[in-house]
């Protein structure tokens, strides 16, 4: 049971490559009786070290940082400390960053223009098991689903049936849909990372998709994999 679950203060590590932004977050969160900042880091690599040392309840982390991105750090942190919740707080409105963060195990994705008081509420929410996405980014998600549906309809008019994936491509797609990185897929299937990259490229071409995120949505929609 975590400290937060036991009714104690929620322990937070703040990760951002701008020290002034980190200080500002600490000042905002210091006014909350049930939240305490126990550490900070300036990049993804340092974030992993802090989590390993401190085992916080929540990591509040930027996406774009030197040495190791927040998305890469997110995946490693979830492997080291599965119970730690990760809340991305970033200026990135890129769809690939949003879906990369979700696949890596982030519990929330907020833009830095959110009101300061909402950050504390978001921390409490992810600790309680909720998932949060800034409405603007949720709109992008909905737009992507709609665009995929339109492409499916267009393909249905011109193609006799769904493209056939090889058994190995299906294996890669299933693991991709479970949030695995290329390195993890390679280890699970006993193949090289380059081979995984080739399979991903081939299946995207066959399915006429443009990103790994679209492949995940396709896999779930076509019941190739079911996500809990």
PDB file of C-alpha atoms in Angstrom:
ATOM      1  CA  UNK A   1       0.000   0.000   0.000  1.00  0.00           C
ATOM      2  CA  UNK A   2       1.390   3.397  -0.973  1.00  0.00           C
ATOM      3  CA  UNK A   3       1.605   6.355   1.388  1.00  0.00           C
ATOM      4  CA  UNK A   4      -1.176   8.027  -0.581  1.00  0.00           C
ATOM      5  CA  UNK A   5      -3.405   4.989  -0.125  1.00  0.00           C
ATOM      6  CA  UNK A   6      -2.680   4.987   3.585  1.00  0.00           C
ATOM      7  CA  UNK A   7      -4.059   8.522   3.880  1.00  0.00           C
ATOM      8  CA  UNK A   8      -0.686  10.261   3.996  1.00  0.00           C
ATOM      9  CA  UNK A   9       0.501  13.003   1.654  1.00  0.00           C
ATOM     10  CA  UNK A  10       0.863  12.174  -2.030  1.00  0.00           C
ATOM     11  CA  UNK A  11       4.590  12.033  -2.776  1.00  0.00           C
ATOM     12  CA  UNK A  12       5.507  13.712  -6.074  1.00  0.00           C
ATOM     13  CA  UNK A  13       8.661  13.977  -8.167  1.00  0.00           C
ATOM     14  CA  UNK A  14       8.721  16.924 -10.590  1.00  0.00           C
ATOM     15  CA  UNK A  15      10.620  16.419 -13.864  1.00  0.00           C
ATOM     16  CA  UNK A  16      11.296  19.248 -16.317  1.00  0.00           C
ATOM     17  CA  UNK A  17      14.431  20.551 -18.003  1.00  0.00           C
ATOM     18  CA  UNK A  18      13.577  24.150 -17.038  1.00  0.00           C
ATOM     19  CA  UNK A  19      14.542  24.799 -13.424  1.00  0.00           C
ATOM     20  CA  UNK A  20      12.267  27.837 -13.136  1.00  0.00           C
ATOM     21  CA  UNK A  21       9.276  25.773 -14.206  1.00  0.00           C
ATOM     22  CA  UNK A  22      10.173  23.098 -11.644  1.00  0.00           C
ATOM     23  CA  UNK A  23      10.401  25.746  -8.934  1.00  0.00           C
ATOM     24  CA  UNK A  24       7.066  27.198  -9.963  1.00  0.00           C
ATOM     25  CA  UNK A  25       5.393  23.802  -9.752  1.00  0.00           C
ATOM     26  CA  UNK A  26       6.896  23.194  -6.345  1.00  0.00           C
ATOM     27  CA  UNK A  27       5.585  26.538  -5.110  1.00  0.00           C
ATOM     28  CA  UNK A  28       2.094  25.761  -6.411  1.00  0.00           C
ATOM     29  CA  UNK A  29       2.040  22.275  -4.918  1.00  0.00           C
ATOM     30  CA  UNK A  30       3.505  23.426  -1.579  1.00  0.00           C
ATOM     31  CA  UNK A  31       0.176  25.116  -0.824  1.00  0.00           C
ATOM     32  CA  UNK A  32      -1.615  21.743  -0.920  1.00  0.00           C
ATOM     33  CA  UNK A  33      -1.858  19.972   2.442  1.00  0.00           C
ATOM     34  CA  UNK A  34      -2.107  16.500   0.897  1.00  0.00           C
ATOM     35  CA  UNK A  35       0.734  16.788  -1.661  1.00  0.00           C
ATOM     36  CA  UNK A  36       4.474  16.958  -1.023  1.00  0.00           C
ATOM     37  CA  UNK A  37       7.256  17.278  -3.622  1.00  0.00           C
ATOM     38  CA  UNK A  38       9.956  14.823  -2.538  1.00  0.00           C
ATOM     39  CA  UNK A  39      12.337  15.262  -5.456  1.00  0.00           C
ATOM     40  CA  UNK A  40      13.016  16.768  -8.863  1.00  0.00           C
ATOM     41  CA  UNK A  41      14.902  15.959 -12.042  1.00  0.00           C
ATOM     42  CA  UNK A  42      16.010  17.841 -15.133  1.00  0.00           C
ATOM     43  CA  UNK A  43      15.782  15.060 -17.716  1.00  0.00           C
ATOM     44  CA  UNK A  44      14.397  11.585 -18.287  1.00  0.00           C
ATOM     45  CA  UNK A  45      17.526   9.715 -17.214  1.00  0.00           C
ATOM     46  CA  UNK A  46      17.661  11.582 -13.919  1.00  0.00           C
ATOM     47  CA  UNK A  47      13.932  10.992 -13.461  1.00  0.00           C
ATOM     48  CA  UNK A  48      14.437   7.228 -13.566  1.00  0.00           C
ATOM     49  CA  UNK A  49      17.145   7.522 -10.896  1.00  0.00           C
ATOM     50  CA  UNK A  50      14.918   9.640  -8.645  1.00  0.00           C
ATOM     51  CA  UNK A  51      12.042   7.199  -8.924  1.00  0.00           C
ATOM     52  CA  UNK A  52      14.301   4.284  -8.098  1.00  0.00           C
ATOM     53  CA  UNK A  53      15.564   6.142  -5.019  1.00  0.00           C
ATOM     54  CA  UNK A  54      12.313   7.690  -3.785  1.00  0.00           C
ATOM     55  CA  UNK A  55       9.468   5.470  -5.113  1.00  0.00           C
ATOM     56  CA  UNK A  56       7.030   8.408  -5.352  1.00  0.00           C
ATOM     57  CA  UNK A  57       3.286   8.078  -5.826  1.00  0.00           C
ATOM     58  CA  UNK A  58       3.275  10.399  -8.850  1.00  0.00           C
ATOM     59  CA  UNK A  59       5.814  11.652 -11.378  1.00  0.00           C
ATOM     60  CA  UNK A  60       4.891  14.974 -12.970  1.00  0.00           C
ATOM     61  CA  UNK A  61       6.960  15.003 -16.155  1.00  0.00           C
ATOM     62  CA  UNK A  62       7.567  16.896 -19.391  1.00  0.00           C
ATOM     63  CA  UNK A  63       7.738  15.078 -22.750  1.00  0.00           C
ATOM     64  CA  UNK A  64      10.591  16.898 -24.472  1.00  0.00           C
ATOM     65  CA  UNK A  65      13.814  16.781 -22.474  1.00  0.00           C
ATOM     66  CA  UNK A  66      17.511  16.196 -23.214  1.00  0.00           C
ATOM     67  CA  UNK A  67      19.357  12.885 -22.724  1.00  0.00           C
ATOM     68  CA  UNK A  68      16.147  10.872 -22.428  1.00  0.00           C
ATOM     69  CA  UNK A  69      12.644  11.961 -23.325  1.00  0.00           C
ATOM     70  CA  UNK A  70       9.759  11.844 -20.916  1.00  0.00           C
ATOM     71  CA  UNK A  71       8.148   9.077 -22.975  1.00  0.00           C
ATOM     72  CA  UNK A  72      11.242   6.865 -22.807  1.00  0.00           C
ATOM     73  CA  UNK A  73      11.560   7.574 -19.089  1.00  0.00           C
ATOM     74  CA  UNK A  74       7.872   6.808 -18.586  1.00  0.00           C
ATOM     75  CA  UNK A  75       8.257   3.300 -19.984  1.00  0.00           C
ATOM     76  CA  UNK A  76      11.324   2.595 -17.827  1.00  0.00           C
ATOM     77  CA  UNK A  77       9.695   4.014 -14.705  1.00  0.00           C
ATOM     78  CA  UNK A  78       6.626   1.820 -15.157  1.00  0.00           C
ATOM     79  CA  UNK A  79       8.918  -1.190 -15.433  1.00  0.00           C
ATOM     80  CA  UNK A  80      10.813  -0.201 -12.270  1.00  0.00           C
ATOM     81  CA  UNK A  81       7.850   1.006 -10.200  1.00  0.00           C
ATOM     82  CA  UNK A  82       4.520  -0.150 -11.673  1.00  0.00           C
ATOM     83  CA  UNK A  83       2.491   1.502  -8.899  1.00  0.00           C
ATOM     84  CA  UNK A  84       3.933   4.965  -9.598  1.00  0.00           C
ATOM     85  CA  UNK A  85       1.501   7.089 -11.617  1.00  0.00           C
ATOM     86  CA  UNK A  86       2.952   9.271 -14.363  1.00  0.00           C
ATOM     87  CA  UNK A  87       1.293  12.520 -15.335  1.00  0.00           C
ATOM     88  CA  UNK A  88       2.735  14.207 -18.418  1.00  0.00           C
ATOM     89  CA  UNK A  89       2.678  18.015 -18.199  1.00  0.00           C
ATOM     90  CA  UNK A  90       3.934  19.387 -21.479  1.00  0.00           C
ATOM     91  CA  UNK A  91       3.647  22.017 -24.180  1.00  0.00           C
ATOM     92  CA  UNK A  92       3.620  19.340 -26.893  1.00  0.00           C
ATOM     93  CA  UNK A  93       0.375  19.084 -28.813  1.00  0.00           C
ATOM     94  CA  UNK A  94       1.764  16.423 -31.151  1.00  0.00           C
ATOM     95  CA  UNK A  95      -0.456  13.370 -31.546  1.00  0.00           C
ATOM     96  CA  UNK A  96       2.546  11.043 -31.628  1.00  0.00           C
ATOM     97  CA  UNK A  97       3.664  12.369 -28.237  1.00  0.00           C
ATOM     98  CA  UNK A  98       0.192  11.868 -26.764  1.00  0.00           C
ATOM     99  CA  UNK A  99      -0.128   8.298 -27.973  1.00  0.00           C
ATOM    100  CA  UNK A 100       3.491   7.512 -27.215  1.00  0.00           C
ATOM    101  CA  UNK A 101       2.941   8.622 -23.620  1.00  0.00           C
ATOM    102  CA  UNK A 102      -0.229   6.570 -23.268  1.00  0.00           C
ATOM    103  CA  UNK A 103       1.455   3.482 -24.732  1.00  0.00           C
ATOM    104  CA  UNK A 104       4.403   3.974 -22.366  1.00  0.00           C
ATOM    105  CA  UNK A 105       2.055   3.842 -19.384  1.00  0.00           C
ATOM    106  CA  UNK A 106       1.245   7.465 -18.563  1.00  0.00           C
ATOM    107  CA  UNK A 107      -1.967   7.968 -16.581  1.00  0.00           C
ATOM    108  CA  UNK A 108      -2.529  11.496 -17.865  1.00  0.00           C
ATOM    109  CA  UNK A 109      -1.501  14.039 -20.473  1.00  0.00           C
ATOM    110  CA  UNK A 110      -1.978  17.732 -19.660  1.00  0.00           C
ATOM    111  CA  UNK A 111      -0.818  20.822 -21.513  1.00  0.00           C
ATOM    112  CA  UNK A 112       1.169  23.419 -19.609  1.00  0.00           C
ATOM    113  CA  UNK A 113      -1.479  26.058 -20.167  1.00  0.00           C
ATOM    114  CA  UNK A 114      -3.839  24.383 -17.675  1.00  0.00           C
ATOM    115  CA  UNK A 115      -4.679  26.529 -14.615  1.00  0.00           C
ATOM    116  CA  UNK A 116      -2.223  25.910 -11.786  1.00  0.00           C
ATOM    117  CA  UNK A 117      -4.912  24.680  -9.400  1.00  0.00           C
ATOM    118  CA  UNK A 118      -5.873  21.944 -11.850  1.00  0.00           C
ATOM    119  CA  UNK A 119      -2.438  20.351 -11.569  1.00  0.00           C
ATOM    120  CA  UNK A 120      -3.055  19.373  -7.943  1.00  0.00           C
ATOM    121  CA  UNK A 121      -6.497  18.031  -8.840  1.00  0.00           C
ATOM    122  CA  UNK A 122      -4.963  16.020 -11.669  1.00  0.00           C
ATOM    123  CA  UNK A 123      -2.400  14.502  -9.296  1.00  0.00           C
ATOM    124  CA  UNK A 124      -5.171  13.422  -6.942  1.00  0.00           C
ATOM    125  CA  UNK A 125      -7.150  12.020  -9.852  1.00  0.00           C
ATOM    126  CA  UNK A 126      -4.388   9.775 -11.204  1.00  0.00           C
ATOM    127  CA  UNK A 127      -3.582   8.529  -7.697  1.00  0.00           C
ATOM    128  CA  UNK A 128      -7.224   7.474  -7.372  1.00  0.00           C
ATOM    129  CA  UNK A 129      -6.934   5.490 -10.589  1.00  0.00           C
ATOM    130  CA  UNK A 130      -8.382   7.926 -13.109  1.00  0.00           C
ATOM    131  CA  UNK A 131      -6.888   8.700 -16.520  1.00  0.00           C
ATOM    132  CA  UNK A 132      -6.755  12.321 -17.654  1.00  0.00           C
ATOM    133  CA  UNK A 133      -6.281  13.925 -21.054  1.00  0.00           C
ATOM    134  CA  UNK A 134      -6.522  17.652 -21.698  1.00  0.00           C
ATOM    135  CA  UNK A 135      -9.774  18.268 -23.628  1.00  0.00           C
ATOM    136  CA  UNK A 136      -7.834  19.754 -26.541  1.00  0.00           C
ATOM    137  CA  UNK A 137      -5.774  16.574 -26.879  1.00  0.00           C
ATOM    138  CA  UNK A 138      -8.852  14.387 -26.421  1.00  0.00           C
ATOM    139  CA  UNK A 139     -10.287  16.232 -29.409  1.00  0.00           C
ATOM    140  CA  UNK A 140      -7.257  15.217 -31.459  1.00  0.00           C
ATOM    141  CA  UNK A 141      -7.806  11.629 -30.392  1.00  0.00           C
ATOM    142  CA  UNK A 142     -11.428  11.738 -31.516  1.00  0.00           C
ATOM    143  CA  UNK A 143     -10.378  13.372 -34.779  1.00  0.00           C
ATOM    144  CA  UNK A 144      -7.890  10.594 -35.434  1.00  0.00           C
ATOM    145  CA  UNK A 145     -10.534   7.928 -34.887  1.00  0.00           C
ATOM    146  CA  UNK A 146     -12.875   9.706 -37.278  1.00  0.00           C
ATOM    147  CA  UNK A 147     -10.145  10.040 -39.900  1.00  0.00           C
ATOM    148  CA  UNK A 148      -9.383   6.333 -39.614  1.00  0.00           C
ATOM    149  CA  UNK A 149     -13.058   5.509 -40.055  1.00  0.00           C
ATOM    150  CA  UNK A 150     -13.215   7.595 -43.226  1.00  0.00           C
ATOM    151  CA  UNK A 151     -10.113   5.891 -44.613  1.00  0.00           C
ATOM    152  CA  UNK A 152     -11.647   2.504 -43.831  1.00  0.00           C
ATOM    153  CA  UNK A 153     -14.796   3.453 -45.707  1.00  0.00           C
ATOM    154  CA  UNK A 154     -12.774   4.639 -48.691  1.00  0.00           C
ATOM    155  CA  UNK A 155     -10.734   1.426 -48.739  1.00  0.00           C
ATOM    156  CA  UNK A 156     -13.914  -0.662 -48.495  1.00  0.00           C
ATOM    157  CA  UNK A 157     -15.159   0.925 -51.708  1.00  0.00           C
ATOM    158  CA  UNK A 158     -12.046   0.067 -53.649  1.00  0.00           C
ATOM    159  CA  UNK A 159     -10.715  -3.160 -52.137  1.00  0.00           C
ATOM    160  CA  UNK A 160     -12.293  -6.648 -52.139  1.00  0.00           C
ATOM    161  CA  UNK A 161     -11.203  -7.458 -48.602  1.00  0.00           C
ATOM    162  CA  UNK A 162      -8.886  -6.667 -45.714  1.00  0.00           C
ATOM    163  CA  UNK A 163      -5.148  -6.923 -46.372  1.00  0.00           C
ATOM    164  CA  UNK A 164      -3.514 -10.129 -45.232  1.00  0.00           C
ATOM    165  CA  UNK A 165      -0.797  -9.878 -42.610  1.00  0.00           C
ATOM    166  CA  UNK A 166       1.752 -12.623 -42.117  1.00  0.00           C
ATOM    167  CA  UNK A 167       1.684 -14.578 -38.831  1.00  0.00           C
ATOM    168  CA  UNK A 168       4.801 -12.738 -37.668  1.00  0.00           C
ATOM    169  CA  UNK A 169       3.309  -9.352 -38.604  1.00  0.00           C
ATOM    170  CA  UNK A 170       0.235 -10.262 -36.551  1.00  0.00           C
ATOM    171  CA  UNK A 171       2.487 -11.171 -33.615  1.00  0.00           C
ATOM    172  CA  UNK A 172       4.224  -7.785 -33.880  1.00  0.00           C
ATOM    173  CA  UNK A 173       0.893  -5.961 -34.156  1.00  0.00           C
ATOM    174  CA  UNK A 174      -0.485  -7.666 -31.032  1.00  0.00           C
ATOM    175  CA  UNK A 175       2.585  -6.730 -28.985  1.00  0.00           C
ATOM    176  CA  UNK A 176       2.586  -3.223 -30.451  1.00  0.00           C
ATOM    177  CA  UNK A 177      -1.017  -2.818 -29.318  1.00  0.00           C
ATOM    178  CA  UNK A 178       0.003  -3.770 -25.782  1.00  0.00           C
ATOM    179  CA  UNK A 179       2.326  -0.790 -25.614  1.00  0.00           C
ATOM    180  CA  UNK A 180       5.626  -2.573 -26.184  1.00  0.00           C
ATOM    181  CA  UNK A 181       8.582  -0.717 -27.653  1.00  0.00           C
ATOM    182  CA  UNK A 182      10.572  -2.244 -30.528  1.00  0.00           C
ATOM    183  CA  UNK A 183      13.227  -3.494 -28.126  1.00  0.00           C
ATOM    184  CA  UNK A 184      10.646  -5.287 -25.990  1.00  0.00           C
ATOM    185  CA  UNK A 185       8.940  -6.810 -29.029  1.00  0.00           C
ATOM    186  CA  UNK A 186      12.305  -8.044 -30.284  1.00  0.00           C
ATOM    187  CA  UNK A 187      12.993  -9.718 -26.941  1.00  0.00           C
ATOM    188  CA  UNK A 188       9.550 -11.310 -26.762  1.00  0.00           C
ATOM    189  CA  UNK A 189       9.771 -12.760 -30.281  1.00  0.00           C
ATOM    190  CA  UNK A 190      13.490 -13.565 -30.302  1.00  0.00           C
ATOM    191  CA  UNK A 191      14.266 -11.348 -33.283  1.00  0.00           C
ATOM    192  CA  UNK A 192      16.357  -8.210 -33.819  1.00  0.00           C
ATOM    193  CA  UNK A 193      15.094  -4.652 -33.393  1.00  0.00           C
ATOM    194  CA  UNK A 194      15.780  -4.014 -37.082  1.00  0.00           C
ATOM    195  CA  UNK A 195      13.566  -6.960 -37.992  1.00  0.00           C
ATOM    196  CA  UNK A 196      10.816  -5.547 -35.766  1.00  0.00           C
ATOM    197  CA  UNK A 197      11.137  -2.166 -37.492  1.00  0.00           C
ATOM    198  CA  UNK A 198      10.802  -3.871 -40.869  1.00  0.00           C
ATOM    199  CA  UNK A 199       7.684  -5.753 -39.748  1.00  0.00           C
ATOM    200  CA  UNK A 200       6.135  -2.538 -38.409  1.00  0.00           C
ATOM    201  CA  UNK A 201       6.878  -0.707 -41.641  1.00  0.00           C
ATOM    202  CA  UNK A 202       5.433  -3.547 -43.729  1.00  0.00           C
ATOM    203  CA  UNK A 203       2.234  -3.894 -41.730  1.00  0.00           C
ATOM    204  CA  UNK A 204       1.655  -0.133 -41.812  1.00  0.00           C
ATOM    205  CA  UNK A 205       2.029  -0.187 -45.594  1.00  0.00           C
ATOM    206  CA  UNK A 206      -0.308  -3.160 -45.962  1.00  0.00           C
ATOM    207  CA  UNK A 207      -2.945  -1.571 -43.744  1.00  0.00           C
ATOM    208  CA  UNK A 208      -2.450   1.868 -45.344  1.00  0.00           C
ATOM    209  CA  UNK A 209      -1.853   3.400 -41.927  1.00  0.00           C
ATOM    210  CA  UNK A 210       0.473   6.257 -41.067  1.00  0.00           C
ATOM    211  CA  UNK A 211       1.596   5.627 -37.493  1.00  0.00           C
ATOM    212  CA  UNK A 212       1.987   3.038 -34.765  1.00  0.00           C
ATOM    213  CA  UNK A 213      -0.916   4.690 -32.961  1.00  0.00           C
ATOM    214  CA  UNK A 214      -3.212   4.001 -35.931  1.00  0.00           C
ATOM    215  CA  UNK A 215      -2.038   0.387 -35.917  1.00  0.00           C
ATOM    216  CA  UNK A 216      -2.989   0.066 -32.230  1.00  0.00           C
ATOM    217  CA  UNK A 217      -6.460   1.456 -32.905  1.00  0.00           C
ATOM    218  CA  UNK A 218      -6.844  -0.881 -35.897  1.00  0.00           C
ATOM    219  CA  UNK A 219      -5.813  -3.907 -33.819  1.00  0.00           C
ATOM    220  CA  UNK A 220      -8.349  -3.122 -31.099  1.00  0.00           C
ATOM    221  CA  UNK A 221     -11.160  -2.299 -33.522  1.00  0.00           C
ATOM    222  CA  UNK A 222     -10.608  -5.476 -35.575  1.00  0.00           C
ATOM    223  CA  UNK A 223     -10.395  -7.530 -32.353  1.00  0.00           C
ATOM    224  CA  UNK A 224      -6.866  -8.648 -33.209  1.00  0.00           C
ATOM    225  CA  UNK A 225      -6.144  -7.815 -29.590  1.00  0.00           C
ATOM    226  CA  UNK A 226      -8.346  -6.847 -26.663  1.00  0.00           C
ATOM    227  CA  UNK A 227      -6.993  -4.280 -24.242  1.00  0.00           C
ATOM    228  CA  UNK A 228      -8.123  -4.391 -20.622  1.00  0.00           C
TER     229      UNK A 228
END
